[in-house]
PDB file of C-alpha atoms and ligand atoms in Angstrom:
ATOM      1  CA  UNK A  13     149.527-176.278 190.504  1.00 48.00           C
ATOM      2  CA  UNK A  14     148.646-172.609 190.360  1.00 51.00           C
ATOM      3  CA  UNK A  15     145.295-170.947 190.722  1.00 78.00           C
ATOM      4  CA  UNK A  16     143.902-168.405 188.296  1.00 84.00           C
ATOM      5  CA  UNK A  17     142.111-166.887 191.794  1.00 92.00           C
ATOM      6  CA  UNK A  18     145.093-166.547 194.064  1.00 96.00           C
ATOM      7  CA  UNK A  19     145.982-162.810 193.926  1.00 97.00           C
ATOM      8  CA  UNK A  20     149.084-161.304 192.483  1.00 98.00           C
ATOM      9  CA  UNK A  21     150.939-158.062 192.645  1.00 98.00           C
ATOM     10  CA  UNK A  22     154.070-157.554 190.320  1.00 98.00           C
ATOM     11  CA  UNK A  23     156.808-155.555 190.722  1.00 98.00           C
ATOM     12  CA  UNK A  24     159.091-154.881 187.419  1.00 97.00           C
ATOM     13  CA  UNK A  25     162.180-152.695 187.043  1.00 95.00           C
ATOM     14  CA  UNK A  26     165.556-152.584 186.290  1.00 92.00           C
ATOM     15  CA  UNK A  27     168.386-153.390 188.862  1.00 87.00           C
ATOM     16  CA  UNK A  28     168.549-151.476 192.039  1.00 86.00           C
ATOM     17  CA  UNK A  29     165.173-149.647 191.221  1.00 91.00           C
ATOM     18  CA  UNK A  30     163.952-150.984 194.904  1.00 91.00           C
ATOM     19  CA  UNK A  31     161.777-153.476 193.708  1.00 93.00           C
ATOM     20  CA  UNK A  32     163.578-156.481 195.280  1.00 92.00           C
ATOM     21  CA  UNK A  33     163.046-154.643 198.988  1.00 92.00           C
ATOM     22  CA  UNK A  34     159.976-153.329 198.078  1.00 96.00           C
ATOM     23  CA  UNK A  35     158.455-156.593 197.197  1.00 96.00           C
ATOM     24  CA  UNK A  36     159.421-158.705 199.707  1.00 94.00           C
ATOM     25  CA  UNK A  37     158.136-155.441 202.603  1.00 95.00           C
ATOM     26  CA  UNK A  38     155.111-156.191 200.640  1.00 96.00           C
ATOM     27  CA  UNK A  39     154.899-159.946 200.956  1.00 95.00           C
ATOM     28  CA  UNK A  40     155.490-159.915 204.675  1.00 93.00           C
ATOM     29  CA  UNK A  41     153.378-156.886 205.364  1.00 95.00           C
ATOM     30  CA  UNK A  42     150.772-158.580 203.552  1.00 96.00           C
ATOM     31  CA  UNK A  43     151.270-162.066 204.764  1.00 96.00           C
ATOM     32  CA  UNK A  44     151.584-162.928 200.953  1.00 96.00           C
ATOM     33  CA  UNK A  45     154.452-165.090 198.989  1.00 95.00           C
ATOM     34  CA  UNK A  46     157.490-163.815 197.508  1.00 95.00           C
ATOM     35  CA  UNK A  47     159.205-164.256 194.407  1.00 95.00           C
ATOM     36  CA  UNK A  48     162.536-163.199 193.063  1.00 95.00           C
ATOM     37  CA  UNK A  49     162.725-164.277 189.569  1.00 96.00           C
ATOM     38  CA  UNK A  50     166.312-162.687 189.086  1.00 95.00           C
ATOM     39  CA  UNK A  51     167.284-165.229 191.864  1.00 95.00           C
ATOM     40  CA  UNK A  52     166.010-167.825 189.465  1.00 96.00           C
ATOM     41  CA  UNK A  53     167.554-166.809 186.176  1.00 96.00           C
ATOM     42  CA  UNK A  54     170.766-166.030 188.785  1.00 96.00           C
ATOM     43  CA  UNK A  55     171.141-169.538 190.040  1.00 95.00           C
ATOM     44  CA  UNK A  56     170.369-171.106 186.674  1.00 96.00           C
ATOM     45  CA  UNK A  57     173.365-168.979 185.311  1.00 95.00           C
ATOM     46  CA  UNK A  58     175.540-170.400 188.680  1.00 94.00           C
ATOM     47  CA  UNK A  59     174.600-174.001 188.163  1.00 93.00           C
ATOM     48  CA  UNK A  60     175.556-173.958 184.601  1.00 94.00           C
ATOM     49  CA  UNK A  61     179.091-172.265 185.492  1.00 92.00           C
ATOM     50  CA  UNK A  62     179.730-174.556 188.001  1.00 91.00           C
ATOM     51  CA  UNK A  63     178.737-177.624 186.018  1.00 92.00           C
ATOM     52  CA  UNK A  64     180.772-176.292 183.252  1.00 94.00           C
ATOM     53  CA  UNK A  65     178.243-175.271 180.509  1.00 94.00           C
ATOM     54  CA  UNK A  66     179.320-173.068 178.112  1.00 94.00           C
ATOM     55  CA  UNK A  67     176.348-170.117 178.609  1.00 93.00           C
ATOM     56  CA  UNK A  68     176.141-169.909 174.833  1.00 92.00           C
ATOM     57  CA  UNK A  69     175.210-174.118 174.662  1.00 95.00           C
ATOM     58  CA  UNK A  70     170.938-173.550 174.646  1.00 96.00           C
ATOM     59  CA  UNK A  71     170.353-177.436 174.575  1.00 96.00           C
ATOM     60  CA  UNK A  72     172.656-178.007 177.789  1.00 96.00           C
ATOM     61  CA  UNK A  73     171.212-174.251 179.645  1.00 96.00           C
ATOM     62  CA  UNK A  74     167.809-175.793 179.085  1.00 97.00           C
ATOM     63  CA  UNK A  75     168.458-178.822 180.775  1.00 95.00           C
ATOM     64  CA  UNK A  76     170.430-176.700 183.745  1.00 94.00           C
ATOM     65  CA  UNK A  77     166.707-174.968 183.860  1.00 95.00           C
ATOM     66  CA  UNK A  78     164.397-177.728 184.027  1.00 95.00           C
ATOM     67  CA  UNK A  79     166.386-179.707 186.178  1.00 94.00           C
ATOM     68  CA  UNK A  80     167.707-176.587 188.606  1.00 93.00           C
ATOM     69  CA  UNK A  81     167.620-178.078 192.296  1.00 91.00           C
ATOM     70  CA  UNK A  82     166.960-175.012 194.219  1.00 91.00           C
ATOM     71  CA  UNK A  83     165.044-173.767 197.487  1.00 90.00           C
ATOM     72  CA  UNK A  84     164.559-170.554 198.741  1.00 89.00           C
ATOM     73  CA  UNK A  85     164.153-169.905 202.626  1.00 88.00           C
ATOM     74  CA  UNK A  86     165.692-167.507 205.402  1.00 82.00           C
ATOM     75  CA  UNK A  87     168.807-167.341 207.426  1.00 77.00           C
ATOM     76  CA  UNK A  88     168.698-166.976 210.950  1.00 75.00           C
ATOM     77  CA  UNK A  89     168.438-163.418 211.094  1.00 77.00           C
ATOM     78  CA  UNK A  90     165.649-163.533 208.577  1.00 77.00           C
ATOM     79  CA  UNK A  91     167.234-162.365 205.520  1.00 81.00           C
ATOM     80  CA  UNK A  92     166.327-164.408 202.286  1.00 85.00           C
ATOM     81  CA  UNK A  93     168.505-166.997 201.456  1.00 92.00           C
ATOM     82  CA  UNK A  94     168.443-168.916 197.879  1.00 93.00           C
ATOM     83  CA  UNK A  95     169.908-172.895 198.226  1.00 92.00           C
ATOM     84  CA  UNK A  96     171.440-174.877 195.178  1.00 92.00           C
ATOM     85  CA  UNK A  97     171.410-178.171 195.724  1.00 89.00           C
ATOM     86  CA  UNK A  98     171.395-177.619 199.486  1.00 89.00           C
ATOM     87  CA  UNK A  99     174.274-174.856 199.880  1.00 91.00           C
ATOM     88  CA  UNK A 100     173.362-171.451 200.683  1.00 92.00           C
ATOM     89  CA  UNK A 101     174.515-169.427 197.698  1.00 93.00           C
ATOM     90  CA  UNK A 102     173.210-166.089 198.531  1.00 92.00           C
ATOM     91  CA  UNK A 103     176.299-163.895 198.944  1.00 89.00           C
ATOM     92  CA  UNK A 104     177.592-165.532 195.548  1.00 91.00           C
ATOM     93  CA  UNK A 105     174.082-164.767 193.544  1.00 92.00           C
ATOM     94  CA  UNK A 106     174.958-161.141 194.832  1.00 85.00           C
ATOM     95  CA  UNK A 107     177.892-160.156 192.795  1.00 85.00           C
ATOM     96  CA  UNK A 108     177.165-158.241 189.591  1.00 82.00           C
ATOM     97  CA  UNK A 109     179.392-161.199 187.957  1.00 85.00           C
ATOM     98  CA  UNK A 110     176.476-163.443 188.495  1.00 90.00           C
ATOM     99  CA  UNK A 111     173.923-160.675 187.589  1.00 89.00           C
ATOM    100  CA  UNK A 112     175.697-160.072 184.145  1.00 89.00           C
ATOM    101  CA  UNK A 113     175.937-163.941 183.450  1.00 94.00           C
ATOM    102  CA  UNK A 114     171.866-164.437 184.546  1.00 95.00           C
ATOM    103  CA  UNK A 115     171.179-161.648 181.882  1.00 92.00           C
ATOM    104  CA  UNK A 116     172.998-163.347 179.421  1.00 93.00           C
ATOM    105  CA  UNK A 117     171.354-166.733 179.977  1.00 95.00           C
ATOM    106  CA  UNK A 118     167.987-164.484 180.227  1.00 95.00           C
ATOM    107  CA  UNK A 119     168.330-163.290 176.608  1.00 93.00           C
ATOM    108  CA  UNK A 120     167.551-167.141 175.184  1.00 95.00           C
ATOM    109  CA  UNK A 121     163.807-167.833 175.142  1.00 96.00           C
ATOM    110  CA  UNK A 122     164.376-171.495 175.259  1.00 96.00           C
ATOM    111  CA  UNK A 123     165.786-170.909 179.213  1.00 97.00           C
ATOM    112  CA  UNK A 124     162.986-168.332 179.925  1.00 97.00           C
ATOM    113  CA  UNK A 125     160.132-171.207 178.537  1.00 96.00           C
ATOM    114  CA  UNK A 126     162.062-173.826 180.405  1.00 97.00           C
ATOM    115  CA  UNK A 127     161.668-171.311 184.141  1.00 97.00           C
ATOM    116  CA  UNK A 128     158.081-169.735 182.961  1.00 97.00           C
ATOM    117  CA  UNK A 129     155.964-172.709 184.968  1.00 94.00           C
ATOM    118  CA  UNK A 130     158.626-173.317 187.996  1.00 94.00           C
ATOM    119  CA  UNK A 131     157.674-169.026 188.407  1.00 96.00           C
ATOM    120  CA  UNK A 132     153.903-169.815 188.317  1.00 96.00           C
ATOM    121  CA  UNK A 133     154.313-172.134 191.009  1.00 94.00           C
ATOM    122  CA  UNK A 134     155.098-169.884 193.254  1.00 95.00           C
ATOM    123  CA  UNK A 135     151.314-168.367 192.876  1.00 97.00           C
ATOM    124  CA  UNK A 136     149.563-169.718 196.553  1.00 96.00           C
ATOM    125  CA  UNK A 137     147.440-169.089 198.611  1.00 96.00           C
ATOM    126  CA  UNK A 138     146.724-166.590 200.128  1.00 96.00           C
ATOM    127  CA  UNK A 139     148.804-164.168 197.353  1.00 97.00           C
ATOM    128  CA  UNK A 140     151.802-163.714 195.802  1.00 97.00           C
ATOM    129  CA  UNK A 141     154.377-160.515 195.333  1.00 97.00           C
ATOM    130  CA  UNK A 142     156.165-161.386 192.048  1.00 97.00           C
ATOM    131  CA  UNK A 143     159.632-159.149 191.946  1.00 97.00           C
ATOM    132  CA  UNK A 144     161.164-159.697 188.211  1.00 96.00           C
ATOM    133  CA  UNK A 145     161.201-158.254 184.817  1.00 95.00           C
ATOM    134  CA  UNK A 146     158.272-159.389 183.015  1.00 96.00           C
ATOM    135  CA  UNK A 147     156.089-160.467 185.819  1.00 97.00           C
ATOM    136  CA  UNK A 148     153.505-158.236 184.585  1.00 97.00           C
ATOM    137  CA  UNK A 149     154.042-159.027 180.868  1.00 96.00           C
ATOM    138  CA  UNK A 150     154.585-162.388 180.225  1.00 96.00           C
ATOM    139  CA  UNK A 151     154.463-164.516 183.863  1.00 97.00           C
ATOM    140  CA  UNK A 152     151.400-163.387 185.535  1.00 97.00           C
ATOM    141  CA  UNK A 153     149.384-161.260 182.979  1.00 97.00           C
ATOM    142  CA  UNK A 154     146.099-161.086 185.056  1.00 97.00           C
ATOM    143  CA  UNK A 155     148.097-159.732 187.994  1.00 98.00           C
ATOM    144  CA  UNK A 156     145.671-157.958 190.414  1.00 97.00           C
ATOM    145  CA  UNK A 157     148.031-155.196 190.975  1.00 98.00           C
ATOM    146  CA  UNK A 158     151.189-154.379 188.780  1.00 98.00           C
ATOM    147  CA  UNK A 159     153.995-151.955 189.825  1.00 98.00           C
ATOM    148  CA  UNK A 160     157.382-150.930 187.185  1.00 97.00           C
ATOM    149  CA  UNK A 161     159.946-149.215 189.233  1.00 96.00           C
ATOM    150  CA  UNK A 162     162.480-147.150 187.790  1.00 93.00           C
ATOM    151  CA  UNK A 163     164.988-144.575 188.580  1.00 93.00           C
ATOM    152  CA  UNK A 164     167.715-142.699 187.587  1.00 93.00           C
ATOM    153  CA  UNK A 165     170.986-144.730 186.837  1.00 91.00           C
ATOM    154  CA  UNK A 166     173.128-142.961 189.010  1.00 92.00           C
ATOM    155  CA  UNK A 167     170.688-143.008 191.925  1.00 92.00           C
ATOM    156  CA  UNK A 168     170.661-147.168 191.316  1.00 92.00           C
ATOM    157  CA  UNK A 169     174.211-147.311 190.722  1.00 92.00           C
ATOM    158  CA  UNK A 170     174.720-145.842 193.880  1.00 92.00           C
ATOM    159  CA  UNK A 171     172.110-147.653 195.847  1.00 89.00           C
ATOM    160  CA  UNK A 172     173.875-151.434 194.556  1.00 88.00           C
ATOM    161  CA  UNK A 173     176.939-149.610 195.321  1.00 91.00           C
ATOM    162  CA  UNK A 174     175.860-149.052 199.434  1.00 90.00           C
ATOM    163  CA  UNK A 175     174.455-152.605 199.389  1.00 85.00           C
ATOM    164  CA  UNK A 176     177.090-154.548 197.976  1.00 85.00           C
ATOM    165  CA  UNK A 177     179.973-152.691 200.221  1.00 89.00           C
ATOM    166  CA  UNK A 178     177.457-153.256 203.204  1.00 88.00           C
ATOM    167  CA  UNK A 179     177.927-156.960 202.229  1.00 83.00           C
ATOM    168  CA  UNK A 180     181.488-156.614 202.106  1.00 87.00           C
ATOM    169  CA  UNK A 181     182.205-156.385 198.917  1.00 85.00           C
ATOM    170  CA  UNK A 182     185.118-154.524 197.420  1.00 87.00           C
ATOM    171  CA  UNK A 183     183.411-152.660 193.981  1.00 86.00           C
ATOM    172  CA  UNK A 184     184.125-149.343 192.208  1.00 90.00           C
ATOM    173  CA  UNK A 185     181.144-147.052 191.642  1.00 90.00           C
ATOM    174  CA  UNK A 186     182.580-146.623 188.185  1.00 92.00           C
ATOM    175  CA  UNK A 187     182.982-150.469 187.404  1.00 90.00           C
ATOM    176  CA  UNK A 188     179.061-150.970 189.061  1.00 89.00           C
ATOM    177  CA  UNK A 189     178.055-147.214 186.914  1.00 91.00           C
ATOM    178  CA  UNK A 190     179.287-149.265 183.147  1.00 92.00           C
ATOM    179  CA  UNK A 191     177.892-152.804 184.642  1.00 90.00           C
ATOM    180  CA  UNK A 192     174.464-151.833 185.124  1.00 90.00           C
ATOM    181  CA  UNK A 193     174.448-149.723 182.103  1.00 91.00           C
ATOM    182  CA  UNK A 194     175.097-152.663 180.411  1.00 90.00           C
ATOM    183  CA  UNK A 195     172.654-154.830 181.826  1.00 88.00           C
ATOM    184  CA  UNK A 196     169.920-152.591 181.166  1.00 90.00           C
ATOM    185  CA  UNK A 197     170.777-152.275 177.788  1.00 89.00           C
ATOM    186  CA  UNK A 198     170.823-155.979 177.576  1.00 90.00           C
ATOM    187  CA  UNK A 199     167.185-156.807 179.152  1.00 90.00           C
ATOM    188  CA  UNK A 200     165.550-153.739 177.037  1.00 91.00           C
ATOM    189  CA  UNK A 201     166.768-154.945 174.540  1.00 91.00           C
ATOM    190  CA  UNK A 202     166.411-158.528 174.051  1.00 91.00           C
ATOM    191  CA  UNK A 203     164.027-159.928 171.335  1.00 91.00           C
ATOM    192  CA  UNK A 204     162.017-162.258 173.771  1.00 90.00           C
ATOM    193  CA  UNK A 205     160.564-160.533 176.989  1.00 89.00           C
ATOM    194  CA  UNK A 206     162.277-157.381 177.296  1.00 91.00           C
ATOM    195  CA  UNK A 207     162.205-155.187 180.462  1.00 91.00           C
ATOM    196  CA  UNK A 208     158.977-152.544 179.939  1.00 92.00           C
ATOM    197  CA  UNK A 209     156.342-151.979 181.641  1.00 95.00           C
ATOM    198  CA  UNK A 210     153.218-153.721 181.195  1.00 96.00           C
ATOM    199  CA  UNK A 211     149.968-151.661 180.025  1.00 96.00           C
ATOM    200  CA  UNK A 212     148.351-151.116 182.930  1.00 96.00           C
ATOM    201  CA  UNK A 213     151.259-151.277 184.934  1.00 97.00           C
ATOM    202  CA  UNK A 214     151.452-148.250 187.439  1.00 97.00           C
ATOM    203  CA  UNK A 215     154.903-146.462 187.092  1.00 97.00           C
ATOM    204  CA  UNK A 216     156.110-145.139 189.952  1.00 96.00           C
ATOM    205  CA  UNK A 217     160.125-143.004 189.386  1.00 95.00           C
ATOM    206  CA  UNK A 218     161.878-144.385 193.034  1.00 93.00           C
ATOM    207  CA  UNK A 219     164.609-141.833 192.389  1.00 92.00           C
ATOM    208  CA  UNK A 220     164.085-139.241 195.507  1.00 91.00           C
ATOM    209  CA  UNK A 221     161.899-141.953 197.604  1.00 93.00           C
ATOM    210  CA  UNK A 222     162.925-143.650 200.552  1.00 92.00           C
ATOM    211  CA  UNK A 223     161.918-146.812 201.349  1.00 92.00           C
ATOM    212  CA  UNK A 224     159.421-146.323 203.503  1.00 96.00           C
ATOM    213  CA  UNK A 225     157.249-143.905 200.913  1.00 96.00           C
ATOM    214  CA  UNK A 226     157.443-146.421 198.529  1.00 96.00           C
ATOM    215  CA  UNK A 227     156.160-149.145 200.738  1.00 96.00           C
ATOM    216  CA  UNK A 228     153.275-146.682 201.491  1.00 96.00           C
ATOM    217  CA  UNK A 229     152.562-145.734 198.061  1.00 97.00           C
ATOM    218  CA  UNK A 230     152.602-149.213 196.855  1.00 97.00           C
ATOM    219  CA  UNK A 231     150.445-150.125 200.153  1.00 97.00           C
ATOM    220  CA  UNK A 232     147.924-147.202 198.807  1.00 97.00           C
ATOM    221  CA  UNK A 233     147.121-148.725 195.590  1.00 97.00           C
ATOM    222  CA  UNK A 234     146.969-152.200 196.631  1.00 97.00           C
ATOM    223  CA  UNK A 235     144.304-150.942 198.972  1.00 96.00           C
ATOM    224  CA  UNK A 236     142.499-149.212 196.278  1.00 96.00           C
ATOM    225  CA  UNK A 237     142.575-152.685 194.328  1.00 95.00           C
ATOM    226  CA  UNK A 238     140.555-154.374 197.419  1.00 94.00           C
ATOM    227  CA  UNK A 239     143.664-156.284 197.522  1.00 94.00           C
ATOM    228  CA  UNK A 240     144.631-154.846 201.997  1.00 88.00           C
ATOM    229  CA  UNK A 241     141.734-153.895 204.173  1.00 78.00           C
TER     230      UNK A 241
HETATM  231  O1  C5P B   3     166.661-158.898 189.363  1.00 94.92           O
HETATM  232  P1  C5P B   3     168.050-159.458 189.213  1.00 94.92           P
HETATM  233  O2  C5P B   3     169.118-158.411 189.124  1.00 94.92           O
HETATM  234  O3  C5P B   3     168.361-160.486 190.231  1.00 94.92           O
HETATM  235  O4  C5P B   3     168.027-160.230 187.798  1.00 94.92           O
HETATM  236  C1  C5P B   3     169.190-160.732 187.209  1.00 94.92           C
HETATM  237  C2  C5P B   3     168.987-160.830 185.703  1.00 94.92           C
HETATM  238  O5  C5P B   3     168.036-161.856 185.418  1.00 94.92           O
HETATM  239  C3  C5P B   3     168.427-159.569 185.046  1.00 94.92           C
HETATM  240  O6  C5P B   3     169.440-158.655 184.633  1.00 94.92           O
HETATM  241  C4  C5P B   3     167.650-160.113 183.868  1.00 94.92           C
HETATM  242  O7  C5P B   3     168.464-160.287 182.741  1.00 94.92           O
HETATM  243  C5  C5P B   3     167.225-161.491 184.324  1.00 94.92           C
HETATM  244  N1  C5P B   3     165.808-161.523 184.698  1.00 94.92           N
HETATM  245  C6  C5P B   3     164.885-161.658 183.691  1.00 94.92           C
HETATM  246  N2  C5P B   3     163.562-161.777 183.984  1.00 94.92           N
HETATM  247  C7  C5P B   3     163.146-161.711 185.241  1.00 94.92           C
HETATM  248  C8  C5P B   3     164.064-161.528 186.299  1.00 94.92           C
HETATM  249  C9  C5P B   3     165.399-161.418 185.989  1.00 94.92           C
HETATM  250  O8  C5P B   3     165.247-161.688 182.523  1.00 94.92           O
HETATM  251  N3  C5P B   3     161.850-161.843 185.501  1.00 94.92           N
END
């Protein structure tokens, strides 16, 4: 069960904004929890494809979501790794193929009630970095500390771009430019939860930071928030 008391810090932002790696530098530096929501609406999208769903059949993508057996944990090397039903399926969550079919499934607000309390379960002691799209809005609303990344399309396009070829992956920038574009689109607009920043969200524009600054800027306000010593 989660607690109201456990603190939370959200990060929101579209894809390849550098909240995924800026969350979880947070969680360990902090000692805290990690989420990944998009892993969640990601694998929910993947067990519905591979149990052949249709992603446009709500009743049967709501049962895919309540009943989702997956784990999260770390490889060897220490790089997160997301399980369904016991297989690693991180390199497959990766592709923007599974990205574009999460969105989709992310769009229905019968899937997103279905994964809003398996999120909140992730809120422990002693805190929790929340990486998502509406972490601040609509999951954990009394976040401590809430973050929206953004940045320039190109500059994201190109950042997925290095990290998918890193992982071996053989993309065009062009193909990754209209994907994304797309995406975005999608999540903005959707009727139910669409990606914007929450109210008293800070926005910080990642576009000419490195890693490293953002890590310290985020690290800065968390301390101003009581929330690091
Ligand atoms: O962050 P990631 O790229 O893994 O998310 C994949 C998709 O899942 C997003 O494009 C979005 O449609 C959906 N998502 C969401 N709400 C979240 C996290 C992800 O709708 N909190």
């Amino acid at each position: 069960m989660h607690n109201d008391s456990i603190p939370v810090i959200t990060i929101d932002g579209p894809g390849g904004s550098g909240k995924g790696t800026l969350s979880r530098l947070l969680a360990k530096r902090l000692g805290w929890h990690w989420l990944d929501s998009g892993a969640i609406y990601r694998l929910t999208a993947q067990a519905a494809l591979r149990n052949g769903v249709d992603l446009g059949d709500i009743p049967a993508l709501v049962q895919q979501a309540r009943t989702l057996d997956a784990s999260f944990g770390e490889s060897a090397d220490g790089e997160a790794s997301v399980f369904l039903q016991g297989e690693d399926v991180t390199a497959q969550l990766r592709t923007e193929e599974a990205g574009e079919a999460a969105s989709r499934i992310a769009a229905c607000p019968e899937v997103r009630d279905a994964l809003l309390q398996r999120q909140r379960d992730f809120r422990q002691a002693p805190g929790l970095v929340a990486d998502g799209r509406d972490m601040g809005t609509v999951v954990f609303p009394d976040a401590a500390l809430k973050l929206f990344l953004t940045a320039s399309i190109e500059e994201r396009a190109e950042r997925r771009y290095k990290q998918l070829k890193a992982q071996g992956f053989d993309i065009s920038i062009d193909a990754l430019f209209r994907e994304i574009s797309a995406r975005d689109e999608r999540d903005m607009n959707r009727s139910v939860s669409p990606l914007r920043p929450a109210e008293d969200a800070v926005i910080i524009d990642s576009s000419a930071m490195s890693i490293d600054e953002m890590r310290q800027r985020a690290l800065d306000l968390a301390r101003e928030k009581g929330l690091v010593a």
